[in-house]
Each structure stands twice: as structure tokens, then as C-alpha cells.
Amino acid sequence: MDHIHDVLIIGAGFSGLGMGVELDKHGLSDWLIIERDDEVGGTWWANQYPGCACDVESQLYSFSFELNPQWSHTFARQPEILAYLKGVADKYDLRRRIRFQTAATAATFEDRHGVWTVTTNRGDTIRARSLACCAGGLSHPTNPKIDGLETFAGTMFHSARWNHSAKLEKKRVGVIGTGASAIQIVPEIVDKVRTLNVFQRTPPWIVPRLDREIGAGEKALYAAVPALQWLVRAGYYWRRELVVGPALIKQGLLTRLLERMARAHLARSVRDPELRRKLLPSYVIGCKRILISNDYYPALQRPNAALTTESIERIEPRGVITKDGKLHELDVLVLASGFEASERAVRFDMRGRDGRTLDDAWKNGMEAYYGTTISGFPNFYLVPGPNIGGGHTSLIFMLEAQIRYAVSAIREMRARGARFVDVRPAIQANYNAKIQRRFEGTVWSSGCHAWYRTANGKHTVLYPDLTARFFLETRRFDAENYDFVADQTRERGTTPAESVTAARSP
Ligand code: NAP
């Protein structure tokens, strides 16, 4: 019979690598990562568009167990973040347990043995007691739903699948979208191309990017005195928790101050009142992700740049046709149109207890307990899962809390000699009802159209509170909210139902 791993991890990005390190830390070294790409890094491997950088300070957007004194800028660029993750994989000896170019196509839980069987695109199967889906919340790029998109005769690609062989020099380039990716791409390419046409559907709120180069002296100081770097990290964390977080979680004075800051940035950066009007959002700040940039507004004012706010009617071989009937002729079309994040965090067929599918469990929208465990899908951990995204701070902080929680669950199950551990349905339902209620009064419920919500309006992406709360609530694994089903090899003669009672915590 095939070897049964303790844990199978899907994805070698921040979450998957962090999970591997945490498992090793607790002596659980029989784990395997499968990764669909041929390198570690996840989103930081996939997104290689010009200008790609983190919009959270790198001192904070990094693992707590692996601070990097060498960050070159406040906001590291993609190559540096990717190098950091490669370094983590090497330093913690993770690579030999990563199978690259291997994607999960289905996962089925066998109740009887308490084992997940995962089939892969290579046609093989891998078995493991626990399964951790660390495949990322933004790993499925979506093309804009525009008639005729596929008929475009020039070069067309998504921002997350940048075509490095496409020549932009002296070309007429169009960018669809004005989200976090587009505003980083536009300033990088505007001076290379003949013309740049940015197609905007909704303007983003943009605040200044307080970036600077970190000098050699400062780096040496961080390397020599790690406590100092911790202090800097804590400063970023608490500024985001105590100022930006509250501005988003409860609409009020802080929200208005943030909005005023963004308005002043726009007014300072754009002189032409007509362009300013087009760039001024009409929704509450934070309802969509707040962007940071100092060079996006100036880029739009270059003589070869244009901002088109007329809606797109359709795309034809020569370019984009807007509702006013105008044809915008293009050689290259960049689709900076985002990702599918709110509807489905798991992209392969999943069957839990009694063969129930995850699609069925999530027919009213995704949900999980602490965004991590799902009732009826025992020994399964989703990192990041539903309602884990941060509107105001570093996602890595949330991922690490989830990872610690998941590994505690695995350890508890082993300590009890249980076959599987499953969160109780009522606990999950109550948790999610509370999460949805906590969105009332937040900026995310103020009525904009954002990918944070499903088509039915359910909030499935963001965590509606301070991340410190999540940290405190998940720092101890709450075994009392789970059913532990005993291992039949130990509890011979008991039915699974009897075993549940036998193994429940007192
Ligand atoms: P996004 O924020 O979802 O932006 C997509 C853009 O495409 C929006 O402006 C959207 O307009 C537009 N769009 C979509 N369909 C369209 C259509 N049919 N016609 C016209 N416009 C259309 O995607 P993203 O910029 O790739 O960013 C996604 C997320 O990735 C970010 O929010 C962030 O979490 C992450 N990210 C992070 C960083 C970082 O620095 N850490 C960098 C890049 C991305 P509407 O607004 O009208 O929908």
C-alpha cells in the first residue's frame, strides 16, 4: 500500500512554506508539498509584471520566524520577495519535500481510514492523514467579461501571466483595469511605449507611498540587533492595527481623515480638473482596496498616456470599442482585471465525509471556522481560507496564526490517537453568522462593487476586525469545539458514532 504522509500541503507559496516550517518545528516531518509551478513563491512567482511590488512594508510582510535585515526598500519589489521565499525554502531544507509541476485535481476523504487521497495532474495519487490547501486566495486570474475579447488580433495577456517576450517599445498599449496591479504596471511601462491607454471602470482611492531605500548602515544595525528590527516591525503592525484598521472597521472620523489624505494626494498630483474629476472615486474609501502610489497619477499625465473612462462596448481585432463608438487601436492589450477570489478557494473536486462535495457545502457561499477548518471535511485545513484577507495589514500575520492553529489541531489529534478531527457544524455556523454581522458598519458594507463579496453580497474574503483579535482567538486550539473520531485500530468494536463520544473532550 502507498505510504500515508502525515500531511499533504498543496502550494509552495507563503502559506505552504510556512506550514512546512511549523510542522518541522513540532517534529512532524513526514509531510509533502505539491506545487503546480516549477519554483516556490506562489503569487510572488506568478506575478512578474513590471513594477510588481508589495504594498505592505516588508518588515511586516515577512515571516515572524525569518525576519530579513537585508530588505532593500520599505516596500520590497517582487524579485526580492521571491528571493526571500527561495531563501526560506533552502534554509529550512524544504525543497526535497516539494514536488514541482504537480497540481491536485481531486481530493477524497476516506472516513474508514481517516485518510485523504489526492489525485494529481500527473495521474498519480498521494495519501495523507491531513490535507492543507495552501493554494492562495489570488491564484486564479480572471479575464474581463467583454464581448469579442478573444478576437483581439494583437498581443494580449493577463498581468499575472506577463508575457516577457512581448515587445512594448513603440507599441500602442492598452491596460484594462485600475487595481493594485495596474497602478504598478502603468508607471513602469509608460515611457517605453508609443501610446498608453488605461481603461478605467472605477477609480481607486490612492494614498502616498512612503517608500525609501534602506541604507547599508541600517541593514547592518538590523542584522546586529534583531530586537531593533522587531521594534520597527511592531511599529508598522500597530500603526496599521490602531489607525488604518479602525478607519475601515467602523466608518467615522478616521475614515474621513483617510479619505481627506487621498483627496489631497489627488489634488496635489493632478492639475487638470477634468482628469481629477475622472480619478475621484465616488464610494467610501477602503470599500475597495486602498492603493499606494506616487507615480501612477504622474504617469497618466505623460503626453503619450490617456485615461479612458467611457465604458468598453466590445473588443475587436484592431482594439477596444467604447460605448461612444470610438475605436481605440492597440497592438498590445494588458488585462489587469484581477482574480477570482470570493466564490471558490479550492479549485479541485473535494469530497469529505460521506462523499459530500465542497461545492455542496459551500452552495450558499464559502465559509470555514476561523477561515481554516470546514465541518464535514475532517483533517482539512485551508490557508488562507474564507474571511482571512486583510483590508488594512499584512496577510502573512493572518496566515501564520492559521498555520499555528492548524498544526495545533493536527498535534491534538495525534495526541488523542484520533482518526480524524472535525469542527462541529453548529460551531462553524455560529462563527460565520457572527463574522457576517461584524461587517455591519464597516466600509466594506458601504455599497461599492468589490471582489471581496460574492454575487449574492456575502462577505467571503475579508476578516472584518483587527488581526490581533484573530491572533488571540486562535492562539489556543479550542478542541472542545471539535469532534475527535477515534482510530478504529485502537477502538476496535466501536462504530464511528460511538467513537465520537468516546473521543470527545470532557
Ligand atoms: P483588482 O484589484 O481586482 O483590479 C481589477 C481591475 O480590473 C479593476 O479596476 C476592475 O474594475 C477592472 N475590471 C475588471 N473587469 C473589468 C471589465 N470587464 N471592464 C473594465 N474593467 C474591468 O485586481 P488586481 O489589480 O490584480 O489586484 C488584485 C489584488 O491583488 C489586490 O487587491 C491585492 O490584494 C493583490 N495585489 C497586491 C499587490 C501588492 O502590492 N501587495 C499588488 C498587486 C495585487 P472595477 O474596480 O470596476 O471592478
Coordinates of C-alpha atoms and ligand atoms in Angstrom, one line a residue, residues 43-44 47 49 51-56 61 75-76 81 138 142-146 158-160 175-185 199-204 209 283 288-292 311-312 335-340 390 449-452, ligand 1:
T43 CA 1.8 34.6 -6.1
W44 CA 5.3 36.1 -5.9
N47 CA 3.2 37.8 -10.7
Y49 CA 4.8 42.1 -14.2
G51 CA 6.7 47.3 -11.2
C52 CA 5.3 44.4 -9.1
A53 CA 6.0 45.1 -5.5
C54 CA 4.4 44.6 -2.1
D55 CA 2.1 47.4 -0.8
V56 CA 2.7 46.4 2.8
Y61 CA 5.1 41.4 5.2
F75 CA 8.2 48.1 0.1
A76 CA 10.2 45.3 -1.5
I81 CA 10.3 38.8 -2.2
L138 CA -5.4 35.2 -5.6
T142 CA -9.8 36.3 -14.4
N143 CA -10.1 37.9 -17.8
P144 CA -12.7 40.7 -18.1
K145 CA -16.0 39.6 -19.4
I146 CA -16.1 41.7 -22.5
H158 CA -3.1 38.9 -18.1
S159 CA -1.0 40.9 -15.6
A160 CA -0.4 37.7 -13.6
V175 CA -4.4 48.3 -20.0
I176 CA -7.8 47.2 -18.8
G177 CA -8.2 47.8 -15.0
T178 CA -7.1 50.2 -12.4
G179 CA -6.5 48.0 -9.4
A180 CA -3.3 47.2 -7.4
S181 CA -1.6 45.5 -10.3
A182 CA -2.5 48.1 -13.0
I183 CA -1.3 51.1 -10.9
Q184 CA 2.1 49.4 -10.6
I185 CA 2.4 48.5 -14.2
F199 CA -9.3 51.8 -19.4
Q200 CA -10.9 52.6 -16.1
R201 CA -14.2 51.3 -14.9
T202 CA -14.0 52.5 -11.3
P203 CA -11.3 54.8 -10.0
P204 CA -9.3 53.6 -7.0
R209 CA 3.6 55.5 -1.0
Y283 CA -17.5 55.4 -2.9
K288 CA -12.2 48.5 -2.4
R289 CA -8.5 48.0 -1.5
I290 CA -6.8 51.3 -0.8
L291 CA -3.8 51.6 -3.2
I292 CA -0.5 53.3 -2.6
S311 CA -17.3 52.0 -20.8
I312 CA -16.0 49.3 -23.0
L335 CA -5.6 42.6 -18.8
A336 CA -5.0 43.8 -15.2
S337 CA -8.5 42.6 -14.4
G338 CA -7.8 40.7 -11.1
F339 CA -8.6 37.3 -9.7
E340 CA -11.5 35.1 -8.8
G390 CA -6.8 41.8 5.5
H449 CA -18.8 46.7 -6.2
A450 CA -15.7 44.8 -4.9
W451 CA -14.3 41.3 -5.4
Y452 CA -14.4 40.9 -1.6
Ligands
NAP1 P1 -8.3 44.1 -8.9 O1 -8.0 44.9 -7.8 O2 -9.4 43.2 -8.8 O3 -8.5 45.1 -10.1 C1 -9.1 44.7 -11.3 C2 -9.4 45.9 -12.2 O4 -9.9 45.4 -13.4 C3 -10.4 46.8 -11.5 O5 -10.0 48.1 -11.8 C4 -11.7 46.4 -12.3 O6 -12.6 47.4 -12.3 C5 -11.1 46.1 -13.6 N1 -12.0 45.3 -14.4 C6 -12.3 44.0 -14.2 N2 -13.2 43.6 -15.2 C7 -13.4 44.6 -16.0 C8 -14.2 44.8 -17.1 N3 -15.0 43.9 -17.6 N4 -14.2 46.0 -17.7 C9 -13.4 47.0 -17.3 N5 -12.6 46.9 -16.2 C10 -12.6 45.7 -15.5 O7 -7.1 43.2 -9.4 P2 -5.5 43.5 -9.2 O8 -5.2 44.9 -9.5 O9 -4.8 42.4 -9.9 O10 -5.3 43.3 -7.7 C11 -5.9 42.2 -7.0 C12 -5.4 42.1 -5.6 O11 -4.1 41.5 -5.7 C13 -5.2 43.3 -4.9 O12 -6.4 43.9 -4.3 C14 -4.2 42.9 -3.8 O13 -4.9 42.2 -2.8 C15 -3.4 42.0 -4.6 N6 -2.2 42.7 -5.1 C16 -1.4 43.1 -4.2 C17 -0.3 43.8 -4.6 C18 0.7 44.2 -3.5 O14 1.4 45.1 -3.7 N7 0.7 43.6 -2.4 C19 0.0 44.1 -5.9 C20 -0.9 43.7 -6.8 C21 -2.0 43.0 -6.5 P3 -13.7 47.6 -11.1 O15 -13.0 48.2 -10.0 O16 -14.7 48.4 -11.7 O17 -14.2 46.2 -10.8

